[in-house]
Short mmCIF file of C-alpha atoms in Angstrom, two decimals:
data_model
loop_
_atom_site.label_atom_id
_atom_site.label_comp_id
_atom_site.label_asym_id
_atom_site.label_seq_id
_atom_site.Cartn_x
_atom_site.Cartn_y
_atom_site.Cartn_z
CA MET Q 693 0.00 0.00 0.00
CA GLY Q 694 2.04 2.91 -1.33
CA THR Q 695 1.33 6.56 -0.64
CA THR Q 696 0.33 8.86 -3.50
CA SER Q 697 0.66 12.61 -3.37
CA ILE Q 698 -3.03 13.27 -4.03
CA ALA Q 699 -6.15 11.10 -4.04
CA ILE Q 700 -9.06 12.42 -6.09
CA VAL Q 701 -12.47 11.02 -5.15
CA GLY Q 702 -14.80 11.05 -8.15
CA ALA Q 703 -14.03 10.98 -11.89
CA GLY Q 704 -16.66 13.40 -13.09
CA LEU Q 705 -15.55 16.54 -14.88
CA SER Q 706 -14.03 18.20 -11.81
CA GLY Q 707 -12.08 15.08 -10.84
CA LEU Q 708 -10.80 14.48 -14.36
CA TYR Q 709 -9.88 18.13 -14.74
CA ALA Q 710 -8.01 18.11 -11.42
CA ALA Q 711 -6.07 15.07 -12.63
CA TYR Q 712 -5.43 16.82 -15.94
CA LEU Q 713 -4.02 19.86 -14.11
CA LEU Q 714 -1.73 17.60 -12.08
CA GLU Q 715 -0.51 16.01 -15.30
CA GLN Q 716 0.15 19.49 -16.72
CA GLN Q 717 2.39 20.13 -13.70
CA GLY Q 718 4.25 16.87 -14.26
CA ILE Q 719 2.66 15.33 -11.16
CA ARG Q 720 1.69 11.74 -11.92
CA ASN Q 721 1.85 10.28 -8.43
CA TYR Q 722 -1.89 10.61 -7.86
CA MET Q 723 -4.88 8.26 -7.72
CA LEU Q 724 -8.31 8.95 -9.19
CA LEU Q 725 -11.01 6.78 -7.57
CA GLU Q 726 -14.43 6.50 -9.20
CA ALA Q 727 -17.39 4.58 -7.74
CA ARG Q 728 -19.11 4.01 -11.08
CA ALA Q 729 -17.95 1.70 -13.84
CA ARG Q 730 -17.78 4.78 -16.09
CA THR Q 731 -16.34 8.26 -15.82
CA GLY Q 732 -18.22 11.53 -16.26
CA GLY Q 733 -20.42 11.76 -13.17
CA ARG Q 734 -23.42 13.90 -14.06
CA ILE Q 735 -22.22 14.18 -17.65
CA VAL Q 736 -23.61 11.31 -19.74
CA SER Q 737 -23.78 11.38 -23.53
CA ALA Q 738 -25.89 8.37 -24.44
CA SER Q 739 -26.22 6.45 -27.66
CA PHE Q 740 -29.25 4.42 -28.71
CA THR Q 741 -28.11 1.71 -26.32
CA GLU Q 742 -27.80 4.31 -23.51
CA ALA Q 743 -24.09 3.51 -23.26
CA PRO Q 744 -21.95 6.42 -22.02
CA LEU Q 745 -19.29 7.81 -24.31
CA ALA Q 746 -16.11 5.85 -23.62
CA ALA Q 747 -12.69 7.45 -23.51
CA GLU Q 748 -11.60 5.57 -26.62
CA ALA Q 749 -14.67 6.58 -28.61
CA ALA Q 750 -14.41 9.24 -31.29
CA SER Q 751 -15.38 12.69 -30.09
CA ASN Q 752 -17.30 13.28 -33.34
CA ASP Q 753 -19.76 10.46 -32.67
CA PHE Q 754 -22.83 12.53 -33.51
CA ASN Q 755 -25.50 10.06 -32.43
CA ARG Q 756 -25.13 10.79 -28.73
CA PHE Q 757 -27.45 12.83 -26.57
CA ASP Q 758 -26.79 14.53 -23.25
CA LEU Q 759 -28.76 13.13 -20.34
CA GLY Q 760 -27.05 15.43 -17.88
CA ALA Q 761 -25.21 18.68 -18.49
CA ALA Q 762 -25.45 19.82 -22.12
CA TRP Q 763 -24.74 23.54 -22.56
CA PHE Q 764 -22.00 26.03 -21.94
CA TRP Q 765 -21.75 29.76 -22.58
CA PRO Q 766 -18.35 30.83 -23.99
CA ASP Q 767 -19.00 34.53 -23.49
CA LEU Q 768 -19.56 33.99 -19.77
CA GLN Q 769 -17.24 31.02 -19.25
CA PRO Q 770 -13.95 31.75 -21.06
CA ARG Q 771 -11.88 29.26 -19.06
CA LEU Q 772 -14.10 26.36 -20.10
CA ASP Q 773 -14.17 27.71 -23.65
CA ARG Q 774 -10.36 27.74 -23.79
CA LEU Q 775 -10.23 24.18 -22.51
CA VAL Q 776 -12.67 23.03 -25.20
CA THR Q 777 -10.53 24.74 -27.83
CA HIS Q 778 -7.28 23.36 -26.42
CA LEU Q 779 -8.64 19.81 -26.53
CA GLY Q 780 -9.70 20.25 -30.15
CA LEU Q 781 -13.41 19.68 -29.53
CA GLU Q 782 -16.02 20.94 -31.97
CA ARG Q 783 -18.88 23.04 -30.72
CA PHE Q 784 -22.11 24.29 -32.25
CA GLU Q 785 -24.82 26.71 -31.27
CA GLN Q 786 -28.04 25.46 -29.71
CA TYR Q 787 -30.70 25.44 -32.45
CA GLU Q 788 -33.24 28.18 -31.73
CA GLU Q 789 -34.42 29.26 -35.18
CA GLY Q 790 -38.18 29.51 -35.61
CA ASP Q 791 -41.21 29.76 -33.37
CA MET Q 792 -41.66 28.22 -29.93
CA LEU Q 793 -44.71 26.56 -28.40
CA VAL Q 794 -46.38 27.25 -25.05
CA GLU Q 795 -48.91 24.90 -23.46
CA ARG Q 796 -50.80 26.64 -20.66
CA THR Q 797 -53.82 24.39 -19.96
CA PRO Q 798 -54.87 20.82 -20.80
CA HIS Q 799 -58.00 22.15 -22.50
CA ASP Q 800 -56.44 24.48 -25.05
CA PRO Q 801 -54.06 23.77 -27.94
CA PRO Q 802 -50.50 25.02 -27.50
CA LEU Q 803 -49.82 28.60 -28.46
CA ARG Q 804 -47.33 29.28 -31.21
CA MET Q 805 -45.29 32.41 -30.67
CA ARG Q 806 -42.14 34.03 -31.86
CA GLY Q 807 -39.07 32.32 -30.49
CA TYR Q 808 -36.08 34.03 -29.01
CA ALA Q 809 -32.35 33.44 -29.13
CA SER Q 810 -30.38 32.95 -25.94
CA SER Q 811 -28.08 35.79 -24.99
CA PRO Q 812 -25.32 35.03 -24.43
CA ARG Q 813 -25.43 32.17 -26.92
CA ALA Q 814 -25.68 28.64 -25.57
CA MET Q 815 -23.29 26.12 -27.13
CA ARG Q 816 -23.13 22.33 -27.25
CA LEU Q 817 -20.35 19.91 -28.14
CA LYS Q 818 -20.39 17.57 -31.11
CA GLY Q 819 -20.58 14.12 -29.63
CA GLY Q 820 -22.24 15.55 -26.54
CA MET Q 821 -20.63 16.90 -23.39
CA GLY Q 822 -19.23 13.39 -22.93
CA ALA Q 823 -16.69 14.30 -25.62
CA LEU Q 824 -15.07 16.61 -23.06
CA ILE Q 825 -14.93 13.78 -20.53
CA ALA Q 826 -13.38 11.41 -23.08
CA ALA Q 827 -10.81 13.96 -24.20
CA LEU Q 828 -9.66 14.68 -20.64
CA GLN Q 829 -9.48 11.00 -19.79
CA ARG Q 830 -7.21 10.36 -22.76
CA THR Q 831 -4.65 12.80 -21.32
CA LEU Q 832 -4.17 10.85 -18.08
CA THR Q 833 -1.30 8.51 -17.30
CA PRO Q 834 -2.49 4.88 -17.61
CA GLY Q 835 -3.24 3.25 -14.29
CA ARG Q 836 -3.98 6.46 -12.39
CA LEU Q 837 -7.76 6.08 -12.82
CA VAL Q 838 -9.49 3.23 -11.00
CA THR Q 839 -13.23 2.74 -11.56
CA GLY Q 840 -15.63 0.69 -9.46
CA ARG Q 841 -14.14 1.96 -6.18
CA ASN Q 842 -16.66 3.60 -3.86
CA VAL Q 843 -14.85 5.47 -1.08
CA ARG Q 844 -16.52 4.69 2.25
CA GLN Q 845 -14.14 6.08 4.88
CA VAL Q 846 -11.45 8.76 4.92
CA ARG Q 847 -9.10 8.74 7.94
CA ARG Q 848 -6.63 11.42 8.97
CA MET Q 849 -3.51 9.69 10.18
CA GLU Q 850 -0.45 11.37 11.67
CA ARG Q 851 1.50 11.68 8.41
CA HIS Q 852 -0.98 10.77 5.69
CA ILE Q 853 -4.62 10.11 4.89
CA GLU Q 854 -6.12 6.67 4.36
CA LEU Q 855 -9.12 6.00 2.14
CA ASP Q 856 -11.10 2.76 2.29
CA ALA Q 857 -12.85 1.97 -0.99
CA GLU Q 858 -15.39 -0.77 -1.73
CA ASP Q 859 -15.71 -2.54 -5.08
CA ALA Q 860 -18.83 -4.07 -6.65
CA GLN Q 861 -18.18 -7.40 -4.90
CA GLY Q 862 -18.02 -5.78 -1.47
CA ARG Q 863 -14.25 -6.10 -1.19
CA PHE Q 864 -12.33 -3.25 0.42
CA SER Q 865 -8.99 -1.74 -0.51
CA THR Q 866 -7.06 0.95 1.33
CA HIS Q 867 -5.26 3.82 -0.37
CA ARG Q 868 -2.85 6.34 1.15
CA ALA Q 869 -2.41 9.95 0.10
CA ALA Q 870 -0.91 13.15 1.39
CA ALA Q 871 -4.05 15.11 0.45
CA VAL Q 872 -7.56 14.40 -0.83
CA LEU Q 873 -9.62 16.28 -3.40
CA LEU Q 874 -13.35 15.55 -3.13
CA ALA Q 875 -14.77 15.66 -6.64
CA ILE Q 876 -18.24 14.47 -5.64
CA PRO Q 877 -21.14 16.70 -4.53
CA PRO Q 878 -20.79 17.94 -0.93
CA ARG Q 879 -24.11 16.45 0.20
CA LEU Q 880 -23.19 13.08 -1.30
CA ALA Q 881 -19.83 13.22 0.46
CA THR Q 882 -21.32 13.67 3.93
CA ALA Q 883 -24.04 11.07 3.25
CA THR Q 884 -21.78 8.30 1.96
CA ILE Q 885 -18.31 8.83 3.45
CA GLU Q 886 -17.31 8.54 7.10
CA PHE Q 887 -14.62 11.05 8.03
CA VAL Q 888 -12.33 10.14 10.94
CA PRO Q 889 -12.00 12.35 12.88
CA ALA Q 890 -15.32 14.00 12.12
CA LEU Q 891 -15.39 17.14 10.02
CA PRO Q 892 -15.90 20.44 11.87
CA SER Q 893 -19.62 20.74 12.55
CA ALA Q 894 -20.07 23.97 10.58
CA LEU Q 895 -18.31 22.49 7.55
CA TRP Q 896 -20.30 19.24 7.73
CA ARG Q 897 -23.55 21.18 8.04
CA GLY Q 898 -22.67 23.45 5.12
CA TRP Q 899 -21.88 20.49 2.88
CA THR Q 900 -24.98 18.56 3.96
CA ASP Q 901 -27.26 21.54 3.35
CA THR Q 902 -25.95 22.15 -0.18
CA ALA Q 903 -28.34 20.79 -2.79
CA THR Q 904 -26.83 18.64 -5.53
CA TRP Q 905 -27.43 20.05 -8.98
CA MET Q 906 -29.31 17.64 -11.31
CA ALA Q 907 -30.08 15.30 -8.39
CA PRO Q 908 -33.87 15.90 -8.31
CA HIS Q 909 -34.23 16.15 -12.10
CA ALA Q 910 -34.93 13.82 -15.00
CA LYS Q 911 -34.50 14.09 -18.77
CA TYR Q 912 -36.40 12.48 -21.63
CA VAL Q 913 -34.94 12.22 -25.15
CA ALA Q 914 -36.89 11.23 -28.28
CA VAL Q 915 -34.86 10.43 -31.41
CA TYR Q 916 -36.41 10.73 -34.89
CA ASP Q 917 -35.45 10.11 -38.50
CA ALA Q 918 -35.93 13.79 -39.35
CA SER Q 919 -36.37 17.13 -37.62
CA PHE Q 920 -39.94 17.59 -38.86
CA TRP Q 921 -40.57 20.48 -36.47
CA ARG Q 922 -37.94 22.54 -38.26
CA ASP Q 923 -39.81 21.98 -41.54
CA ARG Q 924 -42.80 23.65 -39.89
CA GLY Q 925 -40.77 26.65 -38.82
CA LEU Q 926 -40.47 25.54 -35.19
CA SER Q 927 -37.33 25.75 -33.11
CA GLY Q 928 -38.18 22.68 -31.05
CA GLU Q 929 -38.35 24.85 -27.96
CA ALA Q 930 -41.48 24.62 -25.83
CA ARG Q 931 -42.80 25.32 -22.35
CA SER Q 932 -45.67 23.48 -20.73
CA ALA Q 933 -47.70 23.93 -17.57
CA VAL Q 934 -49.43 20.62 -18.35
CA GLY Q 935 -46.50 18.23 -18.64
CA PRO Q 936 -45.08 15.85 -17.92
CA LEU Q 937 -42.29 17.74 -19.74
CA ALA Q 938 -41.99 21.31 -18.48
CA GLU Q 939 -39.27 22.49 -20.86
CA ILE Q 940 -38.41 21.09 -24.30
CA HIS Q 941 -35.51 21.81 -26.67
CA ASP Q 942 -34.08 20.62 -29.97
CA ALA Q 943 -31.40 18.02 -29.18
CA SER Q 944 -30.38 17.18 -32.76
CA MET Q 945 -26.73 16.58 -33.57
CA PRO Q 946 -25.30 18.24 -36.71
CA GLY Q 947 -24.64 15.50 -39.23
CA GLY Q 948 -26.35 13.02 -36.93
CA ASP Q 949 -29.87 12.23 -35.83
CA ALA Q 950 -32.81 14.51 -35.09
CA ALA Q 951 -34.04 14.63 -31.51
CA LEU Q 952 -36.09 16.51 -28.96
CA PHE Q 953 -35.36 16.45 -25.26
CA GLY Q 954 -37.27 17.67 -22.26
CA PHE Q 955 -36.90 18.18 -18.54
CA LEU Q 956 -39.54 16.32 -16.55
CA GLY Q 957 -41.63 18.78 -14.55
CA LEU Q 958 -43.00 16.06 -12.29
CA PRO Q 959 -41.45 15.95 -8.80
CA ALA Q 960 -39.11 13.05 -8.15
CA ARG Q 961 -41.53 11.36 -5.76
CA THR Q 962 -44.32 11.53 -8.36
CA ARG Q 963 -42.05 10.10 -11.05
CA GLY Q 964 -41.17 7.28 -8.71
CA ARG Q 965 -44.80 6.14 -8.66
CA LEU Q 966 -44.93 5.79 -12.45
CA SER Q 967 -43.59 2.86 -14.40
CA ASP Q 968 -40.99 3.61 -17.04
CA ASP Q 969 -43.45 2.60 -19.77
CA GLU Q 970 -46.15 4.91 -18.40
CA LEU Q 971 -43.76 7.84 -18.15
CA ARG Q 972 -42.60 7.37 -21.74
CA LYS Q 973 -46.20 7.04 -22.89
CA GLN Q 974 -47.11 10.35 -21.27
CA CYS Q 975 -44.08 12.05 -22.81
CA ARG Q 976 -44.94 10.76 -26.29
CA ALA Q 977 -48.53 11.95 -25.90
CA GLN Q 978 -47.35 15.41 -24.92
CA LEU Q 979 -44.95 15.68 -27.87
CA ALA Q 980 -47.80 14.66 -30.18
CA ARG Q 981 -50.05 17.35 -28.66
CA MET Q 982 -47.44 19.98 -29.20
CA PHE Q 983 -45.55 18.97 -32.34
CA GLY Q 984 -48.07 16.81 -34.17
CA ALA Q 985 -48.77 13.11 -34.66
CA GLN Q 986 -45.33 12.47 -36.15
CA ALA Q 987 -43.82 13.17 -32.75
CA SER Q 988 -45.65 10.22 -31.19
CA HIS Q 989 -43.41 7.71 -32.98
CA PRO Q 990 -39.79 8.26 -31.96
CA ARG Q 991 -37.32 5.70 -33.20
CA VAL Q 992 -35.62 5.65 -29.81
CA GLU Q 993 -36.52 6.96 -26.36
CA ILE Q 994 -34.09 7.51 -23.50
CA VAL Q 995 -34.96 8.47 -19.92
CA LYS Q 996 -32.48 9.40 -17.22
CA ASP Q 997 -33.86 10.05 -13.74
CA TRP Q 998 -31.03 11.42 -11.65
CA ALA Q 999 -33.08 11.15 -8.46
CA GLU Q 1000 -32.86 7.35 -8.82
CA ASP Q 1001 -29.07 7.41 -9.11
CA PRO Q 1002 -27.57 6.67 -5.66
CA LEU Q 1003 -24.17 7.94 -6.80
CA THR Q 1004 -25.72 11.35 -7.47
CA ALA Q 1005 -28.78 11.83 -5.27
CA THR Q 1006 -29.58 11.30 -1.61
CA GLY Q 1007 -33.05 11.19 -0.09
CA SER Q 1008 -32.70 14.88 0.78
CA ASP Q 1009 -32.37 15.80 -2.90
CA ARG Q 1010 -35.83 14.63 -3.95
CA ASP Q 1011 -37.64 17.79 -2.86
CA VAL Q 1012 -35.11 20.38 -3.97
CA GLY Q 1013 -36.16 23.28 -6.22
CA PRO Q 1014 -34.56 24.29 -9.54
CA GLU Q 1015 -32.18 26.93 -8.20
CA HIS Q 1016 -28.44 26.48 -8.44
CA PRO Q 1017 -27.05 26.14 -4.89
CA ALA Q 1018 -24.81 28.72 -3.26
CA ALA Q 1019 -21.27 27.45 -2.76
CA PRO Q 1020 -20.29 26.23 0.73
CA ALA Q 1021 -16.78 26.42 2.15
CA ALA Q 1022 -14.48 24.02 0.31
CA MET Q 1023 -12.27 23.12 3.28
CA ALA Q 1024 -11.93 23.45 7.03
CA GLU Q 1025 -10.70 26.81 8.33
CA SER Q 1026 -8.54 25.10 10.94
CA GLY Q 1027 -7.77 21.72 12.45
CA VAL Q 1028 -6.43 18.47 11.06
CA TRP Q 1029 -8.42 18.62 7.78
CA ARG Q 1030 -7.23 22.08 6.71
CA HIS Q 1031 -5.40 22.04 3.34
CA VAL Q 1032 -5.51 18.24 3.12
CA LEU Q 1033 -9.22 17.73 2.35
CA ILE Q 1034 -10.63 20.08 -0.29
CA GLY Q 1035 -13.94 20.05 -2.14
CA VAL Q 1036 -13.61 20.55 -5.90
CA ALA Q 1037 -16.98 19.47 -7.35
CA SER Q 1038 -19.06 22.06 -9.20
CA GLU Q 1039 -21.14 22.92 -6.12
CA TRP Q 1040 -17.99 24.41 -4.55
CA SER Q 1041 -17.51 26.92 -7.36
CA LEU Q 1042 -18.06 30.51 -6.24
CA ARG Q 1043 -18.84 31.69 -9.78
CA PHE Q 1044 -20.73 28.86 -11.45
CA PRO Q 1045 -22.00 26.45 -8.76
CA GLY Q 1046 -23.74 23.49 -10.36
CA TYR Q 1047 -22.70 24.30 -13.93
CA VAL Q 1048 -20.18 22.55 -16.16
CA ALA Q 1049 -17.95 25.61 -15.91
CA GLY Q 1050 -18.26 25.35 -12.13
CA ALA Q 1051 -16.48 22.00 -12.19
CA ILE Q 1052 -13.53 23.60 -13.99
CA ASP Q 1053 -13.56 26.60 -11.68
CA ALA Q 1054 -13.79 24.60 -8.44
CA ALA Q 1055 -11.06 22.17 -9.49
CA SER Q 1056 -8.72 25.04 -10.37
CA THR Q 1057 -9.42 26.81 -7.08
CA GLY Q 1058 -9.01 23.61 -5.09
CA MET Q 1059 -5.70 22.86 -6.75
CA SER Q 1060 -4.35 26.27 -5.75
CA ALA Q 1061 -5.20 25.51 -2.10
CA LEU Q 1062 -2.92 22.48 -2.04
CA PRO Q 1063 0.44 23.11 -0.36
CA GLY Q 1064 3.13 23.56 -2.99
CA LEU Q 1065 0.69 24.42 -5.76
CA ALA Q 1066 -0.45 27.82 -4.52
CA SER Q 1067 1.34 29.64 -7.36
CA PHE Q 1068 -0.08 27.37 -10.05
CA ASP Q 1069 -1.95 29.30 -12.75
CA ALA Q 1070 -4.60 26.79 -13.82
CA ILE Q 1071 -5.73 28.91 -16.75
CA ALA Q 1072 -2.26 28.85 -18.30
CA ALA Q 1073 -2.52 25.06 -18.60
CA HIS Q 1074 -4.74 25.40 -21.65
CA ARG Q 1075 -4.09 28.80 -23.20
#
């Protein structure tokens, strides 16, 4: 059981980006532990088989659709934009040309009204946001990433930190590190990891009270042979007070398949009482009401309910509203955990908590708090 310089818990975007920044500094004595069998965390770009985009897959695989984070805004998020450019990823503007639809009551047909373009412009990645995950993963030293390891306990020893991780068969392994970066949501960390000694009460409370972005939400994607709504002068954007989809957008990939996606407006507890077949049936019926009969026959349907994902959501996340959470403190102000246990998931970002750009921001900030890396300019790593 050797000791690594840094253990990163969670291989979502923030964890992968933290590892990438270490690699840029020539630091390869780190360990990246991921509980899932895949990387990406709340970023999942699914194909027709709902398989996540693998690191070895081509980033221009157009037939993939984002079930988690999908958009970024270059004008507001230049650091993320520079990273996308540095990694050679292709981006495109969210399709918003044409009219939008608004469904106000179950008794009246949807209203067609002039659409509007987002300002600043919202962008997506070809191949889905999973292309960013795959590109970052390809930059890592082989063997540094270990999937299927769910960290259960983190212990502060006299000269190092020990992490106990459980695999899918219930077997435990122990890993040593000089410092730990937590790249999982703060609420998930306090709910699933035992810290020995206990975290300061104010820090533990702040992490526990921070809602996990995406945790109470669900997405539905319908894939079609053609974007028939565009032929009718519609943008694919819609709002509904009837549901079950509250907000709908065009999810088509340039050069790939046509698709619509929507956020489920039903609360997580209500969704949990519906079978998957019934939920899909209601979504198809709504799309037919709004976009015509052709919308009732998607070639493929994909549903991702993040509230049912135990590696994202806790029971406390089921009743959370749509607001992005305010960032809690990322580390203890004093005591044995100061500077050796640092939160770097998106929720810890002061500027973009909960957003894709927040994962980049929080990881960069967390890295600068590590002893010996305080002068590290994270932005320069991908100028």
